[in-house]
mmCIF file of C-alpha atoms in Angstrom:
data_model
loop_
_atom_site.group_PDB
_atom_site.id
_atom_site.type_symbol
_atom_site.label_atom_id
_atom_site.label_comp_id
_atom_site.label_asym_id
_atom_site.label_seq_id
_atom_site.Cartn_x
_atom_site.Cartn_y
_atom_site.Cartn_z
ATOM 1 C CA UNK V 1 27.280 -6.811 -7.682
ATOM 2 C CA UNK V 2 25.798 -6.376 -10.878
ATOM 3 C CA UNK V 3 22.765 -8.770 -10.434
ATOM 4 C CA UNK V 4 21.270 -5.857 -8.247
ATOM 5 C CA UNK V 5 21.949 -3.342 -11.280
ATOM 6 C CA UNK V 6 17.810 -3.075 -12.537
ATOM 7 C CA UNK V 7 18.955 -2.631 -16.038
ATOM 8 C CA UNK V 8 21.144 -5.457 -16.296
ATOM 9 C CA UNK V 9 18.324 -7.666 -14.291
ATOM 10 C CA UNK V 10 14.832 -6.250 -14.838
ATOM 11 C CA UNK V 11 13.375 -9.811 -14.350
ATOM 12 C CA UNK V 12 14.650 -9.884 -10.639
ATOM 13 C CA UNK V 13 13.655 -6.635 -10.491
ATOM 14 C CA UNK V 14 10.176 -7.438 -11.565
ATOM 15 C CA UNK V 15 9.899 -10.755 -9.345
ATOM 16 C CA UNK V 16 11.089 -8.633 -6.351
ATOM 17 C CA UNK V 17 8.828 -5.653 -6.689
ATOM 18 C CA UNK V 18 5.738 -8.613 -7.063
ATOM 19 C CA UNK V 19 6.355 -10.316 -3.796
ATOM 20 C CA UNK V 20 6.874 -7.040 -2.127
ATOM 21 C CA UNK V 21 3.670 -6.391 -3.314
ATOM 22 C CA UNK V 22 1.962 -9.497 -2.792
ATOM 23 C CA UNK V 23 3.557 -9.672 1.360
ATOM 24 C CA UNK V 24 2.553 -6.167 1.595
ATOM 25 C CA UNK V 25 -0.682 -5.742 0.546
ATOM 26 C CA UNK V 26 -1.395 -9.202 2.541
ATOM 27 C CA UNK V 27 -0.035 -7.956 5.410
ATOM 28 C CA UNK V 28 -1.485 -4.699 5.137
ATOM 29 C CA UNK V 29 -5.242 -6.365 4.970
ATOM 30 C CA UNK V 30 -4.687 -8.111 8.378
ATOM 31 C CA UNK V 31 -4.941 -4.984 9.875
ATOM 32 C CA UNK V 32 -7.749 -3.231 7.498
ATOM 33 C CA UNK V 33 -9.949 -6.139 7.896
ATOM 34 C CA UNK V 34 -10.887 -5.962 11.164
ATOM 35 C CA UNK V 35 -11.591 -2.589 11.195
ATOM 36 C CA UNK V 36 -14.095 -3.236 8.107
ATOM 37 C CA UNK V 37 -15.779 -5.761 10.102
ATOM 38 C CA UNK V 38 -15.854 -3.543 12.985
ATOM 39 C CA UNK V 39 -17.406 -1.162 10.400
ATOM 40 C CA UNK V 40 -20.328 -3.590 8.990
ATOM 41 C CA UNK V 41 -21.426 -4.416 12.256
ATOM 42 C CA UNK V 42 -21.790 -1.324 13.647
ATOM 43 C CA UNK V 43 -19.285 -1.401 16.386
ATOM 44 C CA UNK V 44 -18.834 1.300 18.251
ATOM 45 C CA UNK V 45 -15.090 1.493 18.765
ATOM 46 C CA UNK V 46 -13.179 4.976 19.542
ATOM 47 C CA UNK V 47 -11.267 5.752 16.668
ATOM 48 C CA UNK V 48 -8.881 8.847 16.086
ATOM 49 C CA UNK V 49 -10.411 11.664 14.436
ATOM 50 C CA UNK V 50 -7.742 12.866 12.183
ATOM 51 C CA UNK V 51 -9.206 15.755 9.845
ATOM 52 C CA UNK V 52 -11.574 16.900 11.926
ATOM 53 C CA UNK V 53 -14.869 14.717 10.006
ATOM 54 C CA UNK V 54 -15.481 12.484 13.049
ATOM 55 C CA UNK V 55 -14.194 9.080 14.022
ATOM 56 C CA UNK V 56 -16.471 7.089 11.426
ATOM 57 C CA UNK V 57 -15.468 9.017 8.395
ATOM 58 C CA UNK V 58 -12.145 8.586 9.943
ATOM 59 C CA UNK V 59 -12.699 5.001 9.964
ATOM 60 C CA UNK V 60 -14.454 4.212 6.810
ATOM 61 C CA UNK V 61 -10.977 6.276 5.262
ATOM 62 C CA UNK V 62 -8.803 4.216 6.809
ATOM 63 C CA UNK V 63 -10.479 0.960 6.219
ATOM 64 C CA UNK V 64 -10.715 2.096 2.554
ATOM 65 C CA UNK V 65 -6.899 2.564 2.229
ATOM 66 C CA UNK V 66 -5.691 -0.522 4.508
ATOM 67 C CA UNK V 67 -7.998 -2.991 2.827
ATOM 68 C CA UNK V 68 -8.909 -1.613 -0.709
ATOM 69 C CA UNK V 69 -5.700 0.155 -1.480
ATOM 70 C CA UNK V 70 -4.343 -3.209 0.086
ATOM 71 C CA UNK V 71 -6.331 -5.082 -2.734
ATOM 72 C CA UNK V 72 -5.136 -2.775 -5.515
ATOM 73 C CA UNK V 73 -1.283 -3.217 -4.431
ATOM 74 C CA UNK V 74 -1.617 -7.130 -4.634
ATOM 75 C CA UNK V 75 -3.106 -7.129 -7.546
ATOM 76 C CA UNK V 76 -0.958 -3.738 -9.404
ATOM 77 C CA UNK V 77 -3.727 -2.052 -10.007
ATOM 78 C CA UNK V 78 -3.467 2.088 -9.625
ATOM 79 C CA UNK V 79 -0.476 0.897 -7.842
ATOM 80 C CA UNK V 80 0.905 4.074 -7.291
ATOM 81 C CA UNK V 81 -2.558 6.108 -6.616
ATOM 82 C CA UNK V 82 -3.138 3.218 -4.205
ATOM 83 C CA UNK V 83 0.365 3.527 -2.356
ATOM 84 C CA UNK V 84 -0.422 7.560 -2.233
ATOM 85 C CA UNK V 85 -3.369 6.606 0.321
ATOM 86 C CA UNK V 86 -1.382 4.256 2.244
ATOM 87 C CA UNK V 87 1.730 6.690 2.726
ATOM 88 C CA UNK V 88 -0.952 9.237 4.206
ATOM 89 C CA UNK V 89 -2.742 6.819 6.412
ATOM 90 C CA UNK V 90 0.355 5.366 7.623
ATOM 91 C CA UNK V 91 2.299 8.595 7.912
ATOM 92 C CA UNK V 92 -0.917 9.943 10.195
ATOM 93 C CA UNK V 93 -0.711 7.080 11.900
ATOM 94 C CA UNK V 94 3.264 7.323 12.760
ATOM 95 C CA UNK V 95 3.462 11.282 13.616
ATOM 96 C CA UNK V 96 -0.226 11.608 14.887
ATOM 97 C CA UNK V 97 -1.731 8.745 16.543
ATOM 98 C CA UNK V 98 1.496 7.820 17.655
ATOM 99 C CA UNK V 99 3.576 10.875 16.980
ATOM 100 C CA UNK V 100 4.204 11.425 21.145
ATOM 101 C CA UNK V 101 4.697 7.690 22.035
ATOM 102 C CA UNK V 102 7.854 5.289 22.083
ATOM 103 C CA UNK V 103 9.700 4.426 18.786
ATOM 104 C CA UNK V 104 8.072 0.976 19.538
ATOM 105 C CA UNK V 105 4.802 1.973 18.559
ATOM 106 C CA UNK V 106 5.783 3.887 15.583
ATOM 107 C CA UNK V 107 8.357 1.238 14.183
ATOM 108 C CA UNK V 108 5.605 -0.632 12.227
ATOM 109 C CA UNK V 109 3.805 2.290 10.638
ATOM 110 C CA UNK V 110 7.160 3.818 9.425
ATOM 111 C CA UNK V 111 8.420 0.218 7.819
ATOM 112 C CA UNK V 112 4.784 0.360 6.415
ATOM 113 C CA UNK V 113 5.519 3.732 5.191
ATOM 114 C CA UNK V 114 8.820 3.229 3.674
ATOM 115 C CA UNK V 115 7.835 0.129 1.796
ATOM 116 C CA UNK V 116 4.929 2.139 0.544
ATOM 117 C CA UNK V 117 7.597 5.019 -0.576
ATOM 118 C CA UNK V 118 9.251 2.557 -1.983
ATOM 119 C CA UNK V 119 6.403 0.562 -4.229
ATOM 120 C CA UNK V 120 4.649 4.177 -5.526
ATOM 121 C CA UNK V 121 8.633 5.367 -6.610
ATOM 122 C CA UNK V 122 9.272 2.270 -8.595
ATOM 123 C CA UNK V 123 5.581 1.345 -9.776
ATOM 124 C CA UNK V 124 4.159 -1.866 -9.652
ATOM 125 C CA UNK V 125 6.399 -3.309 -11.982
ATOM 126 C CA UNK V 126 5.752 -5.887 -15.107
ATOM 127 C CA UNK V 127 4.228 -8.651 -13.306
ATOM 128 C CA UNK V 128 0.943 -6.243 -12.513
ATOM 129 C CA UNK V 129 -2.262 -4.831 -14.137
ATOM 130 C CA UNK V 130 -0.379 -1.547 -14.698
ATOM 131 C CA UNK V 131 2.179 -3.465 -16.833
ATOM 132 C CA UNK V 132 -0.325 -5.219 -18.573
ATOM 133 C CA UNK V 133 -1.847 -2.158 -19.081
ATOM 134 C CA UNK V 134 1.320 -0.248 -19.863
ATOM 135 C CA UNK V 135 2.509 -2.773 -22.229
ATOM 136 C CA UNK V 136 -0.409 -3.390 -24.261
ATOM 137 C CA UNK V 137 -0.502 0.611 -24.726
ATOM 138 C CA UNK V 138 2.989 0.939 -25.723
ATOM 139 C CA UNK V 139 2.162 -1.723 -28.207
ATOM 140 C CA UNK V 140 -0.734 0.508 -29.513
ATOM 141 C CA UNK V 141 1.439 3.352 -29.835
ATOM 142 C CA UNK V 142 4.251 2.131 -32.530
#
C-alpha cells in the first residue's frame, strides 16, 4: 500500500487534500448561504444564541464561518485559521444545538467537524494560496 504513503506520493496527496477542499467548502456554502440571505433581508428567524451576544451576532458569526471561511477553504487561503472557525461553529452546533437530540441530527455536523480536523492538521496543501504563498517564501529564503 505504498501509494497511500504521503512521502512516497505527495502529488496524490496534494490532489486529494484539493478536492476535499473544493467538495467541502462547496458543500459547506449551501448551508451558509441561506442564512446570509436571511441576514441581508432582514429576516427575522430564531436563531440559537450561543455566547450569550444575542441571536444576530450569533448569526452574522455563523454566516461568517459557513460562507466566508467556506470561501477561504476552496480557495486555500488562511486554510487553517479558516478551518479553526469552522471546527468551533460546527462543534457548537453538534454538542449544543444538538448536543441532547438523536445521533441523526448530529451525524452531519460531526462529519463536518472531522473533515475540518482533518484539512487544518494537514494544511491546505500545494495546490492552494498557502502553497503558493509558502513556496514562493521558501524560495526567498535560500
Amino acid at each position: 500500500m505504498s501509494y497511500l504513503n504521503t512521502k512516497a506520493n505527495p502529488v496524490i496527496f496534494d490532489i486529494v487534500l484539493f478536492l476535499v477542499r473544493l467538495f467541502i467548502g462547496f458543500a459547506m456554502i449551501s448551508h451558509g448561504f441561506p442564512k446570509l440571505q436571511d441576514l441581508i433581508n432582514g429576516v427575522e428567524k430564531p436563531f440559537y444564541d450561543f455566547i450569550g451576544l444575542g441571536p444576530k451576532i450569533s448569526l452574522i458569526l455563523a454566516v461568517f464561518a459557513e460562507f466566508v471561511c467556506s470561501i477561504f477553504i476552496i480557495l486555500g487561503l488562511f486554510t487553517r485559521i479558516a478551518a479553526g472557525f469552522l471546527i468551533f461553529t460546527m462543534a457548537v452546533a453538534a454538542f449544543v444545538v444538538h448536543g441532547a437530540d438523536a445521533f441523526d441530527k448530529r451525524e452531519l455536523s460531526l462529519l463536518y467537524l472531522s473533515i475540518y480536523l482533518i484539512i487544518i492538521s494537514f494544511g491546505a496543501g500545494r495546490f492552494s494560496i498557502d502553497g503558493m504563498i509558502e513556496k514562493r517564501r521558501r524560495a526567498n529564503d535560500w
